[in-house]
PDB file of C-alpha atoms in Angstrom:
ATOM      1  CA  UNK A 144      46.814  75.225  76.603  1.00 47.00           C
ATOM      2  CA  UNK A 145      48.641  77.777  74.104  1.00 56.00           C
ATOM      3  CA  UNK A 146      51.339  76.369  72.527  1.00 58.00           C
ATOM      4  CA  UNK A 147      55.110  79.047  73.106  1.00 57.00           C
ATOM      5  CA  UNK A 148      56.423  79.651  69.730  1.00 69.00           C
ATOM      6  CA  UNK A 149      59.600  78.449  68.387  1.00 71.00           C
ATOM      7  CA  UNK A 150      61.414  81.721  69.620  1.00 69.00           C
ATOM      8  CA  UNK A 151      60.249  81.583  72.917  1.00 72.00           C
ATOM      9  CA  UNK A 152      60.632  77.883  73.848  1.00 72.00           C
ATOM     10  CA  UNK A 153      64.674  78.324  72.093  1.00 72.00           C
ATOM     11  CA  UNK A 154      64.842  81.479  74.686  1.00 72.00           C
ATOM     12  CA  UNK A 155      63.440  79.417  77.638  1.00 75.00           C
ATOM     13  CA  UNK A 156      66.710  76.294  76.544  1.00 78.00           C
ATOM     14  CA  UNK A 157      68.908  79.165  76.527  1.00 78.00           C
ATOM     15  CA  UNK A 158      67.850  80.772  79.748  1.00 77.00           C
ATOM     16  CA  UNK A 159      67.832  77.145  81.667  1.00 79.00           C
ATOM     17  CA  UNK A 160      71.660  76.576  79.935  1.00 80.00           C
ATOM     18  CA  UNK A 161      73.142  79.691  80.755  1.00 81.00           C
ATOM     19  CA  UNK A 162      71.047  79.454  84.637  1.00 85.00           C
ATOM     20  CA  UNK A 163      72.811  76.289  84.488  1.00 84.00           C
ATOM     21  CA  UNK A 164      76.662  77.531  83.394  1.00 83.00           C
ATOM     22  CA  UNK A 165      76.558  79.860  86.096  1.00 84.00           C
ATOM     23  CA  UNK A 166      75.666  77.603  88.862  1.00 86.00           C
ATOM     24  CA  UNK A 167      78.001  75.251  87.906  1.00 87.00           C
ATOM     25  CA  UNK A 168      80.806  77.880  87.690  1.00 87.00           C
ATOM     26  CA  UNK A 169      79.217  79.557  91.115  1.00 86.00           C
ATOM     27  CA  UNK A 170      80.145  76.144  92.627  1.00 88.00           C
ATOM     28  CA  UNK A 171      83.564  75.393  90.985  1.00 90.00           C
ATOM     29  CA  UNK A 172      84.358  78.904  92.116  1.00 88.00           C
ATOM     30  CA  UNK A 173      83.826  78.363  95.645  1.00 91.00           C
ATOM     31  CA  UNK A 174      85.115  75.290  96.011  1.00 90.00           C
ATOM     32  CA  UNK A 175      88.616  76.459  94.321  1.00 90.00           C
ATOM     33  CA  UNK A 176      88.190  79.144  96.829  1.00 87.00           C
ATOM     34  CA  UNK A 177      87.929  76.673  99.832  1.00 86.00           C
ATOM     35  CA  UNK A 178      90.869  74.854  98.623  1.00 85.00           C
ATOM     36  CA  UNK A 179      93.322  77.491  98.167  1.00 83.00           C
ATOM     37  CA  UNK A 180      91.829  78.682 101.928  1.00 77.00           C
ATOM     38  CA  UNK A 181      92.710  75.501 103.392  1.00 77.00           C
ATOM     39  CA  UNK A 182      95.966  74.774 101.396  1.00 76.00           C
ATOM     40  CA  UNK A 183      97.098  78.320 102.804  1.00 70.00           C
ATOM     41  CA  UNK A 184      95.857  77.943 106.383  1.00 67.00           C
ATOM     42  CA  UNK A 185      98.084  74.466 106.151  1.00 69.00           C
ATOM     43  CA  UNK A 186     100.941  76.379 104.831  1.00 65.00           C
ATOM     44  CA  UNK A 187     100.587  78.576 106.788  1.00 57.00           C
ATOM     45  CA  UNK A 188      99.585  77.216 110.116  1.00 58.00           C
ATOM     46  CA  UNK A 189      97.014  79.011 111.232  1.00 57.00           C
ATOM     47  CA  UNK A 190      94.884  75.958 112.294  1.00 57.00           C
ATOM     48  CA  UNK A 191      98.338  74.799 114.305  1.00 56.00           C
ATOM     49  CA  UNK A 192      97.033  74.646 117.752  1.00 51.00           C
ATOM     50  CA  UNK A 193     100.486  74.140 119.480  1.00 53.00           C
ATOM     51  CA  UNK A 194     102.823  76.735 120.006  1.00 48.00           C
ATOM     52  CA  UNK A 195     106.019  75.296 117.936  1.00 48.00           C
ATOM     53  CA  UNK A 196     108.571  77.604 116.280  1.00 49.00           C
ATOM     54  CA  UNK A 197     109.309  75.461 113.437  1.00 46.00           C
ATOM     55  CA  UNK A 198     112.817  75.418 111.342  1.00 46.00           C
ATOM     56  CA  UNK A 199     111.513  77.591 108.801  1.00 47.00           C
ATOM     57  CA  UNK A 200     110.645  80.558 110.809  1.00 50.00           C
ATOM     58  CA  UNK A 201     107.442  81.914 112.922  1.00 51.00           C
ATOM     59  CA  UNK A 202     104.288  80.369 111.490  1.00 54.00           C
ATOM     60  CA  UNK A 203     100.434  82.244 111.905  1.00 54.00           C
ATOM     61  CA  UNK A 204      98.223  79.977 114.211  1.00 60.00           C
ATOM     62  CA  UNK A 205      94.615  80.690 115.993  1.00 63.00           C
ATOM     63  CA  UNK A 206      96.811  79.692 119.085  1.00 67.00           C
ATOM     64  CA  UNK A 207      99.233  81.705 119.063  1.00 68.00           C
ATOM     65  CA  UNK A 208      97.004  84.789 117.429  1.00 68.00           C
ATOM     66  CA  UNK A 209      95.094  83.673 121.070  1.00 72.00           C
ATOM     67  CA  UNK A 210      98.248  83.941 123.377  1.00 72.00           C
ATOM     68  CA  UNK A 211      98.738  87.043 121.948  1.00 72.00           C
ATOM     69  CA  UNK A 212      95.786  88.885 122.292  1.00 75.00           C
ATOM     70  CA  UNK A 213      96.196  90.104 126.220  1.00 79.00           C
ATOM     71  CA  UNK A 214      99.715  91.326 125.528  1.00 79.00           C
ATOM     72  CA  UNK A 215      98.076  93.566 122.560  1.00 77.00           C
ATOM     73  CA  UNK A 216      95.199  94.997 125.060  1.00 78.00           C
ATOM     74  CA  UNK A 217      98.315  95.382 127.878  1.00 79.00           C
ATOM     75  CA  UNK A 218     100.269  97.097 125.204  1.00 77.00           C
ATOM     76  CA  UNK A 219      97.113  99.394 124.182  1.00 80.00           C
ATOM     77  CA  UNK A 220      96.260 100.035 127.850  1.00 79.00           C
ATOM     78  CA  UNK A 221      99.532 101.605 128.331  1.00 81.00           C
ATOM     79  CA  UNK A 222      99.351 103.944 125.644  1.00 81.00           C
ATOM     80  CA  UNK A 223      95.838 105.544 127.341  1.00 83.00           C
ATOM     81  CA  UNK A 224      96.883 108.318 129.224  1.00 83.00           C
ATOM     82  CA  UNK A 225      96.040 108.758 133.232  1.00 81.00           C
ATOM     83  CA  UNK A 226      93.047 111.701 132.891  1.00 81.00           C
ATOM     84  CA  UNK A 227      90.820 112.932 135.956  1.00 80.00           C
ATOM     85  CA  UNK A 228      87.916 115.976 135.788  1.00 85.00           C
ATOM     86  CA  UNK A 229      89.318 117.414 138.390  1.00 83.00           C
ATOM     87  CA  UNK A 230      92.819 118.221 136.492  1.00 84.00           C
ATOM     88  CA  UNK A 231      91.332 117.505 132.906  1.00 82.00           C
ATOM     89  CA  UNK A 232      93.320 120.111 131.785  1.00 84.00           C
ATOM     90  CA  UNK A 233      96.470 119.681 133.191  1.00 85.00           C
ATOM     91  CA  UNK A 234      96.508 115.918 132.621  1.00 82.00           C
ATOM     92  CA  UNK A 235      95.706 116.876 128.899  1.00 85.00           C
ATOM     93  CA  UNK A 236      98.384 119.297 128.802  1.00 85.00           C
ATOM     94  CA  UNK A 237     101.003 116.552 130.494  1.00 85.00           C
ATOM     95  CA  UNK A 238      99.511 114.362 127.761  1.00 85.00           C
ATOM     96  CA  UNK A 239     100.718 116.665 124.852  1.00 84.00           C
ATOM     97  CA  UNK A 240     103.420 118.086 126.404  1.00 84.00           C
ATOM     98  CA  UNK A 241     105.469 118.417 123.161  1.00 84.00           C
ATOM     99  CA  UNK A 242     102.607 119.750 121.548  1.00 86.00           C
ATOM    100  CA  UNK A 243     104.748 122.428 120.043  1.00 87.00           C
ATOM    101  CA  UNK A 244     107.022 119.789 118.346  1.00 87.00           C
ATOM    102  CA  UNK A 245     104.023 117.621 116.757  1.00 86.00           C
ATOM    103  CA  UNK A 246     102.500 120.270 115.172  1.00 89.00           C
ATOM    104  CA  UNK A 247     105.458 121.692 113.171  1.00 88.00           C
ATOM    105  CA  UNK A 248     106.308 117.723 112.379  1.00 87.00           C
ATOM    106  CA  UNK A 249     102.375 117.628 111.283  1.00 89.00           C
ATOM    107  CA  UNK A 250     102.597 120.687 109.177  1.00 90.00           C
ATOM    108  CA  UNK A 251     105.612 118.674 107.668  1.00 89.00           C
ATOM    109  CA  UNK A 252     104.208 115.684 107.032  1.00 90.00           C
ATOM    110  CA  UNK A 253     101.448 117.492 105.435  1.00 90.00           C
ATOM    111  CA  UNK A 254     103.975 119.229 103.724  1.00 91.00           C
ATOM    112  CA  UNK A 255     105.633 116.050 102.166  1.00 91.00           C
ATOM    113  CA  UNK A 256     102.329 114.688 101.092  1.00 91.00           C
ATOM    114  CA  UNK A 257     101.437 117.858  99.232  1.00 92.00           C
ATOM    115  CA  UNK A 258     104.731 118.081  97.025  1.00 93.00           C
ATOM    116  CA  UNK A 259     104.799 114.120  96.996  1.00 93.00           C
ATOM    117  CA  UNK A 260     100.812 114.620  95.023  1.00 94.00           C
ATOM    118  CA  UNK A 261     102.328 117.357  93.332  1.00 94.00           C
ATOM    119  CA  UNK A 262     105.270 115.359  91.740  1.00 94.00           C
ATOM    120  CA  UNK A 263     103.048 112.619  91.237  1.00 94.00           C
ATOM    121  CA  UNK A 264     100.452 114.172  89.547  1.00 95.00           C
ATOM    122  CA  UNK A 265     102.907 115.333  87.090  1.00 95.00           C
ATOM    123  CA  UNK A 266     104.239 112.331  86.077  1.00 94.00           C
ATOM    124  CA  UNK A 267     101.199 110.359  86.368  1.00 94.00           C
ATOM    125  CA  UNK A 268      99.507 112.907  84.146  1.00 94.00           C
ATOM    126  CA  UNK A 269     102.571 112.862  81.261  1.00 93.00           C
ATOM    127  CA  UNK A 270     102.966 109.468  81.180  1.00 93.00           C
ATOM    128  CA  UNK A 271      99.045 108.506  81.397  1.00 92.00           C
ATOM    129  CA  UNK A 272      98.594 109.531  77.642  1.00 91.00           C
ATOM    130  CA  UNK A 273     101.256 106.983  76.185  1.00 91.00           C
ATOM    131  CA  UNK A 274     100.308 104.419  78.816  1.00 91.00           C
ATOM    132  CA  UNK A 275      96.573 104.103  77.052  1.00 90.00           C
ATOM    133  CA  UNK A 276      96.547 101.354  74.302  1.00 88.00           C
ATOM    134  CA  UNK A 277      93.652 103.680  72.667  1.00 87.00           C
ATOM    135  CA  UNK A 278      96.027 106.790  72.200  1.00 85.00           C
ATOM    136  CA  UNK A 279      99.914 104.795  71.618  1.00 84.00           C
ATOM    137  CA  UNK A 280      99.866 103.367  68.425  1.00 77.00           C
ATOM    138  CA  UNK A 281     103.543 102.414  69.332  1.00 83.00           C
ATOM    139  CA  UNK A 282     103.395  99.069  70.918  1.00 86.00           C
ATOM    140  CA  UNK A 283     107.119  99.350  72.095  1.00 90.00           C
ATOM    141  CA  UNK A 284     106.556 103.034  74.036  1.00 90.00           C
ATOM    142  CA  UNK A 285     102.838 101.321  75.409  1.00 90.00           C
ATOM    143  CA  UNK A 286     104.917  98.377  77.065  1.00 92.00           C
ATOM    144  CA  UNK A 287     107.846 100.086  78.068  1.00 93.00           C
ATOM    145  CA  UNK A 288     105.448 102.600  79.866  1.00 93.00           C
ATOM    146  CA  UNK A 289     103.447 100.406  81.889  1.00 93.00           C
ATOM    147  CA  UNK A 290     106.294  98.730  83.252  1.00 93.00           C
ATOM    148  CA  UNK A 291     108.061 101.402  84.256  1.00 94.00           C
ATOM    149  CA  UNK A 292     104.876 102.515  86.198  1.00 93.00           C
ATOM    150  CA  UNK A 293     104.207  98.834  87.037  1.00 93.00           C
ATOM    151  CA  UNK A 294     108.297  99.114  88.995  1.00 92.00           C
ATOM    152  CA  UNK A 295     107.649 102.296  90.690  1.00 92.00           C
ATOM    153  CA  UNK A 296     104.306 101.686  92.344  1.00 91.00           C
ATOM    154  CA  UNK A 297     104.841  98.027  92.927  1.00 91.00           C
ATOM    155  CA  UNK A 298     108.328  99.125  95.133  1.00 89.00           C
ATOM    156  CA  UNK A 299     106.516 100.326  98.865  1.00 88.00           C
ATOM    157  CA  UNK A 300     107.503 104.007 100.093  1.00 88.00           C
ATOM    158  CA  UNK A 301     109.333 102.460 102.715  1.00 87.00           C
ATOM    159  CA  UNK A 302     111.814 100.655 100.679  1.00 89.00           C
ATOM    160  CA  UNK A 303     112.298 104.485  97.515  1.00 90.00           C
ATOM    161  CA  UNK A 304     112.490 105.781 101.433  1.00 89.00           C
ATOM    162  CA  UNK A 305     115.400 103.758 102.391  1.00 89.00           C
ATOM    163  CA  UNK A 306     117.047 104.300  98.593  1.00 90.00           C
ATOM    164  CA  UNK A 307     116.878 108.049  98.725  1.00 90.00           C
ATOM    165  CA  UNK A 308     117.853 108.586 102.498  1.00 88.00           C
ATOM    166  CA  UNK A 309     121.288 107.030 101.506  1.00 88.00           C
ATOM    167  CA  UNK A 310     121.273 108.825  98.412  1.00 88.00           C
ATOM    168  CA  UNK A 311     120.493 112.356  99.837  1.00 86.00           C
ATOM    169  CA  UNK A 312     120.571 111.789 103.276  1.00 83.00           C
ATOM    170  CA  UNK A 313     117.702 112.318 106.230  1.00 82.00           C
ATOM    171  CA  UNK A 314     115.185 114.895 105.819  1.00 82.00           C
ATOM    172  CA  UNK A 315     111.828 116.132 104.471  1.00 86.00           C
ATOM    173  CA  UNK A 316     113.371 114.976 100.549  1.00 89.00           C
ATOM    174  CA  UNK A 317     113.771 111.591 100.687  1.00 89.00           C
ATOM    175  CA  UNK A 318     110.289 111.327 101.751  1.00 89.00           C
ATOM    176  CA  UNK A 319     108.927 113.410  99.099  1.00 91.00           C
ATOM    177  CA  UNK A 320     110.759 111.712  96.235  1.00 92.00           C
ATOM    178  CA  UNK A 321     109.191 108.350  97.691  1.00 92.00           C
ATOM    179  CA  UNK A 322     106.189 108.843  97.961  1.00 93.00           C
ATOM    180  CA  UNK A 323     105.706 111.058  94.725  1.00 93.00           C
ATOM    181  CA  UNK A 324     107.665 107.959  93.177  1.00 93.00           C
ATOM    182  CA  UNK A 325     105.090 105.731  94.166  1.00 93.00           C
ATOM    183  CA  UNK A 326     102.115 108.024  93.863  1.00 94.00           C
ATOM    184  CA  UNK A 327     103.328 108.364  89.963  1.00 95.00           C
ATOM    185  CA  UNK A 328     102.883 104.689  89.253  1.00 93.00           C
ATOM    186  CA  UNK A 329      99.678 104.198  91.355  1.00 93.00           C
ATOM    187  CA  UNK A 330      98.430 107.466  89.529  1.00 94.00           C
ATOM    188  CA  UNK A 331      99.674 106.947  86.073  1.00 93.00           C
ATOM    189  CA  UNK A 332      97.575 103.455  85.870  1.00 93.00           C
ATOM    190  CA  UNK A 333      94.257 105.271  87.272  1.00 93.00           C
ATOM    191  CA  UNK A 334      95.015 108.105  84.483  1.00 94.00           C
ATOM    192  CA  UNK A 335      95.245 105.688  82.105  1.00 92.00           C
ATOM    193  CA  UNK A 336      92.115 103.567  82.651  1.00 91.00           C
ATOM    194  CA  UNK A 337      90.747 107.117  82.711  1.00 91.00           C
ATOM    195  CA  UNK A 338      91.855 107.892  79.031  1.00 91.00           C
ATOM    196  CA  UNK A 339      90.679 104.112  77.956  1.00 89.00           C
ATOM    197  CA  UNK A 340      87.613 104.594  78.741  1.00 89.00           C
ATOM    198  CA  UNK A 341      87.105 107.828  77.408  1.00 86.00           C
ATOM    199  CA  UNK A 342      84.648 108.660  74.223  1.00 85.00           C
ATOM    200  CA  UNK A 343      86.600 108.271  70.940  1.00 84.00           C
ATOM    201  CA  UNK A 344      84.920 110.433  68.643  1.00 86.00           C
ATOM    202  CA  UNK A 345      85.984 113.177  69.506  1.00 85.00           C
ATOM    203  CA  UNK A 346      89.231 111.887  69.080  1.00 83.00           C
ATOM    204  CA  UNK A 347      88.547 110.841  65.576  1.00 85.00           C
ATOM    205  CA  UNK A 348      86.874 114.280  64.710  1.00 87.00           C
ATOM    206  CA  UNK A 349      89.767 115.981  65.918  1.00 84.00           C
ATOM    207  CA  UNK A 350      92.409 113.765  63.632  1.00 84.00           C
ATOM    208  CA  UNK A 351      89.822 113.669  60.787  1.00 85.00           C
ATOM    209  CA  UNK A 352      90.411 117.754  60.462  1.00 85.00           C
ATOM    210  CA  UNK A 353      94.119 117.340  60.549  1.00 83.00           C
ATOM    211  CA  UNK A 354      95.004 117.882  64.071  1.00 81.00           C
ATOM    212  CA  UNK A 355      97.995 116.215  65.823  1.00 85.00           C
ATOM    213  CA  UNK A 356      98.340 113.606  68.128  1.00 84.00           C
ATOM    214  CA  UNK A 357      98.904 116.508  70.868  1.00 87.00           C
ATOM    215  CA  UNK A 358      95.928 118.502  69.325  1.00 86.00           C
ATOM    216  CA  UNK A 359      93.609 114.731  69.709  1.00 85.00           C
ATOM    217  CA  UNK A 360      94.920 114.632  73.372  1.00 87.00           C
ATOM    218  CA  UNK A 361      94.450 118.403  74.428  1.00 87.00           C
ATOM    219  CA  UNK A 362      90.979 118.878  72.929  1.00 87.00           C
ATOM    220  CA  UNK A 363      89.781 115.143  72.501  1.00 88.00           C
ATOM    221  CA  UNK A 364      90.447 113.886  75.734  1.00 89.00           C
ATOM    222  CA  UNK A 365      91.593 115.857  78.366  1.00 89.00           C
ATOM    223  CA  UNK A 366      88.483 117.705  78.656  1.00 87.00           C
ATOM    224  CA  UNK A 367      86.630 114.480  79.449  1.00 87.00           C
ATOM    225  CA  UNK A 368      88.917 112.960  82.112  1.00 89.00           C
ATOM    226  CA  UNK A 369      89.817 115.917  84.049  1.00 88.00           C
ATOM    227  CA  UNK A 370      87.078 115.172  86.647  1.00 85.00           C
ATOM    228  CA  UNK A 371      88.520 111.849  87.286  1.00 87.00           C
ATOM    229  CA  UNK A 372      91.770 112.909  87.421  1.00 90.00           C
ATOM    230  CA  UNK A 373      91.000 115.974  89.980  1.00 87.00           C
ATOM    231  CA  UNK A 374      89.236 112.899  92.580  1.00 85.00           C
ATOM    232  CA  UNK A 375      91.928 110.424  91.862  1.00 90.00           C
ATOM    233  CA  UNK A 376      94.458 112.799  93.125  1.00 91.00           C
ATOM    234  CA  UNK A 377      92.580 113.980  95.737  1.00 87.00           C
ATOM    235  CA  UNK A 378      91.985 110.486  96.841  1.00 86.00           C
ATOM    236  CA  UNK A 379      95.869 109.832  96.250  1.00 90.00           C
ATOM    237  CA  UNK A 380      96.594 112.915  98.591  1.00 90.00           C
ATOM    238  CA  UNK A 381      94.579 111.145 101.537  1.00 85.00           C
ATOM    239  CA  UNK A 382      96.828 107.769 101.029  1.00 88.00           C
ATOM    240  CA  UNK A 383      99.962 110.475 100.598  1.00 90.00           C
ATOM    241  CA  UNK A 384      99.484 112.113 104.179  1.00 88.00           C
ATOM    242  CA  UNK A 385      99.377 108.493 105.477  1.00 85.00           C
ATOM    243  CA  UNK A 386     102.293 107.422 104.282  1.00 86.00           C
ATOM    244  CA  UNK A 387     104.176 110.259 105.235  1.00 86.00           C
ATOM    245  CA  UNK A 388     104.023 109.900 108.645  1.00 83.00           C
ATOM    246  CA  UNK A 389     105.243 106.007 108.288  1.00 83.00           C
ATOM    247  CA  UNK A 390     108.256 106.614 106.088  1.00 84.00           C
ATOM    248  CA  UNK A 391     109.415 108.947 109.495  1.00 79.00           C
ATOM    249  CA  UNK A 392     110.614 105.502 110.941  1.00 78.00           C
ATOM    250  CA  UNK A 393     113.731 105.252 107.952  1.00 79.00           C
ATOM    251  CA  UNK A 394     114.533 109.549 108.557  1.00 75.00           C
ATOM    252  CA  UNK A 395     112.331 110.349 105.482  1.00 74.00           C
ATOM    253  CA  UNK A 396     110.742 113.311 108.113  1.00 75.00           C
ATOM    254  CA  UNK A 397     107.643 113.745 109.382  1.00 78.00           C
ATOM    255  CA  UNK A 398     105.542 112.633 112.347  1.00 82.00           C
ATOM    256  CA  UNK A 399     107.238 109.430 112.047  1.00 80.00           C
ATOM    257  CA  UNK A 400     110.381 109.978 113.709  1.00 81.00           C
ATOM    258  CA  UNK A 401     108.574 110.886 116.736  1.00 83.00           C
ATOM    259  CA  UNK A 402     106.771 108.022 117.019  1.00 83.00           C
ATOM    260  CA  UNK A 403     109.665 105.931 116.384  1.00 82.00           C
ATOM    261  CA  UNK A 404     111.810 107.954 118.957  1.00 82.00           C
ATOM    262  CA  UNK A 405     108.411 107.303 121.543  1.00 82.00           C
ATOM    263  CA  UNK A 406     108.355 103.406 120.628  1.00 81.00           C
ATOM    264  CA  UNK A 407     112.076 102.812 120.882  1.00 80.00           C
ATOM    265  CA  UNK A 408     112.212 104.409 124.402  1.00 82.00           C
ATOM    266  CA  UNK A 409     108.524 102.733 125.006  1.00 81.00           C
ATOM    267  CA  UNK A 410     106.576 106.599 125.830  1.00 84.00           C
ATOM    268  CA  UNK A 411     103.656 105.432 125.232  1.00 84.00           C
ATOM    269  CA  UNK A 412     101.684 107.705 125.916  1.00 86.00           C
ATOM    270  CA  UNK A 413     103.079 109.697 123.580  1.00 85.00           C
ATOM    271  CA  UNK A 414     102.213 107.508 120.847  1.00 86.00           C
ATOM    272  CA  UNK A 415      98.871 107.495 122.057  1.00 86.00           C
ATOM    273  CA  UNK A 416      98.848 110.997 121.534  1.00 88.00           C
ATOM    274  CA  UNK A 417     100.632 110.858 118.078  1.00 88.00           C
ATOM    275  CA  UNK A 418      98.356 108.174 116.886  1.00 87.00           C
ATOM    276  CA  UNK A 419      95.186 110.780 118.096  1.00 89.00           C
ATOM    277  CA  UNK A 420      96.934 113.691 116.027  1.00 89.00           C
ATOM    278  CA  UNK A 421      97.371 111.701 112.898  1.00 87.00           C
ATOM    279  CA  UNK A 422      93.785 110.478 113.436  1.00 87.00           C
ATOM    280  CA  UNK A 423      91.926 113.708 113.326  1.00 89.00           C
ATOM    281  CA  UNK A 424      94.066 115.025 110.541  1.00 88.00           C
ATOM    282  CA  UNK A 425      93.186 112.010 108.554  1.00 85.00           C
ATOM    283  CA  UNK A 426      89.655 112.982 109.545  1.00 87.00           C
ATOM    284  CA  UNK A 427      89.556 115.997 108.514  1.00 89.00           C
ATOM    285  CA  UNK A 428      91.378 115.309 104.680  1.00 86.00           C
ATOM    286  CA  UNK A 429      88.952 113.027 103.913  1.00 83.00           C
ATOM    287  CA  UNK A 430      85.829 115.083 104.886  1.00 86.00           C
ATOM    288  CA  UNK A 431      87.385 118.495 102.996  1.00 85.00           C
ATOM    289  CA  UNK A 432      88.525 115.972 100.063  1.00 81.00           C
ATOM    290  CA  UNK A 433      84.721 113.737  99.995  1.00 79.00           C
ATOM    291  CA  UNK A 434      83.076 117.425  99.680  1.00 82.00           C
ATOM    292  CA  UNK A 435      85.502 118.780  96.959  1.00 79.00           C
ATOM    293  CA  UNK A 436      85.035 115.368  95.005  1.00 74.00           C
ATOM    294  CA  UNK A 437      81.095 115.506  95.707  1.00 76.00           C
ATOM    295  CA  UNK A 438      81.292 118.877  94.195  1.00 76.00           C
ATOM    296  CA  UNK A 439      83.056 118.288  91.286  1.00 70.00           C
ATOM    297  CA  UNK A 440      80.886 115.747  90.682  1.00 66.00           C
ATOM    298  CA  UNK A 441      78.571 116.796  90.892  1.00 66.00           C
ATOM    299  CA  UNK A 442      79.375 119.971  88.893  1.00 57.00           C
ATOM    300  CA  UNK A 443      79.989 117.821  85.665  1.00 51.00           C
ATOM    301  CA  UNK A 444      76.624 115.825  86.154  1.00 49.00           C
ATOM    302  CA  UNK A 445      75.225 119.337  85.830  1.00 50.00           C
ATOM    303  CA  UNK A 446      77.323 119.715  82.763  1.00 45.00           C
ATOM    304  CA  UNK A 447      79.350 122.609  84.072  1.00 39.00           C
TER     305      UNK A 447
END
């Protein structure tokens, strides 16, 4: 039998330690994971099989999630419209019978979410560059950046809703300065990463021959993240449309006063029928926006 050399038997200790480090830190992980589980579910009360309302509020419990479950298919089978063949198309039109009313609110909402990207984008994109430790040799201007986009995108559109609807009252504003608020600090962070990880040497070329730290941004890096940036905020547009016909429910505009209007005086069938609007629009941004990202993609794989 061959003797292993020195280098290999050292490799095969090596192999066998590290094989060994990541078991052990395999197990240590799951059983911190199955702790914090089961300390939470206690907290919590989820495995709380009696149906007690303690002092401290509603707690989560498998019975009570159980009790609960027929009133959610009861409240979902009221919602389904009555529909026959033989007056399919009456009972449809009776079904969306403010038909007129949804689709200007739609075109709204869609509305809101474009200017809300638009805004975002903006500020995202101007406050990405000194939000990148590689490109803000300023410590004070990298921290102050990051927390300010850390405040705005860790606030939820609901809540910049509220703020701006007593600010500037109800109406198609106070929903776009929420949710291009938020989009700016969800955006900003993606833009960033973006410009981290982005090939310095071009960067260095450009500030070896005496250009500026706008001339190292414009030519050095822009170029290279663009891509990302155009399917982040294409992405960010789907999430925007989303949101915008939520924030309805505080008077931001939108789809979502209607369905608050059709919950508060329990149509339900007409939230049915907003819920199937909102569905197919969401449908249909995210199959235009998959293709446009696909293609852009796939454009700079090509190298155009």
């Amino acid at each position: 039998m061959t003797a292993l050399s020195p280098a290999i038997e050292q490799f095969e200790i090596n192999y066998a330690a590290a094989r060994k480090s990541a078991l052990r830190t395999s197990r240590l992980s799951i059983i911190l994971f199955a702790a914090c589980f089961l300390a939470a579910s206690w907290i919590g009360g989820f495995f709380d099989m009696t149906d007690v309302t303690l002092p401290d509020g509603t707690r989560v419990s498998m019975w009570k999630i159980w009790a609960g479950l027929p009133r959610l298919g009861e409240y979902l089978y009221k919602t389904l419209p009555v529909l026959h063949w033989e007056t399919l198309g009456t009972d449809i039109a009776n079904w969306f019978w403010r038909w007129k009313v949804w689709l200007e609110l739609l075109i709204e909402t869609i509305l809101i979410a474009y200017m809300a990207t638009f805004l975002g984008v903006i500020g995202a994109f101007l406050l990405s560059f000194p939000a990148s430790r590689n490109l803000t040799p300023n410590d004070f201007v990298l921290n102050a950046t990051r927390r300010y986009l850390e405040i705005v995108r860790t606030v939820p559109e609901l809540v910049w809703a509220l703020i701006f609807v007593f600010c500037f009252g109800v109406g198609p504003l106070a929903g776009v300065l929420a949710i291009g608020l938020h989009a700016t600090g969800a955006l900003g962070k993606l833009y960033s990463e973006a410009n981290e990880n982005a090939d310095m040497r071009q960067v260095e070329g450009i500030k070896a021959s005496g250009g500026s730290w706008f001339d190292q941004v414009r030519y050095g890096i822009v170029p290279q993240v663009v891509p990302n940036i155009i399917s982040y905020t294409l992405l960010r547009f789907e999430i925007n449309v989303r949101a915008s016909s939520i924030i309805g429910f505080v008077g931001a505009g939108g789809l979502g006063q209607e369905i608050r209007v059709a919950m508060s005086l329990q149509e339900y069938t007409d939230l049915s029928a907003l819920f199937l609007i909102i569905f197919v629009t969401v449908i249909l941004i995210d199959t235009i926006s998959e293709k446009v990202r696909h293609r852009i993609i796939g454009l700079t794989g090509q190298g155009v």
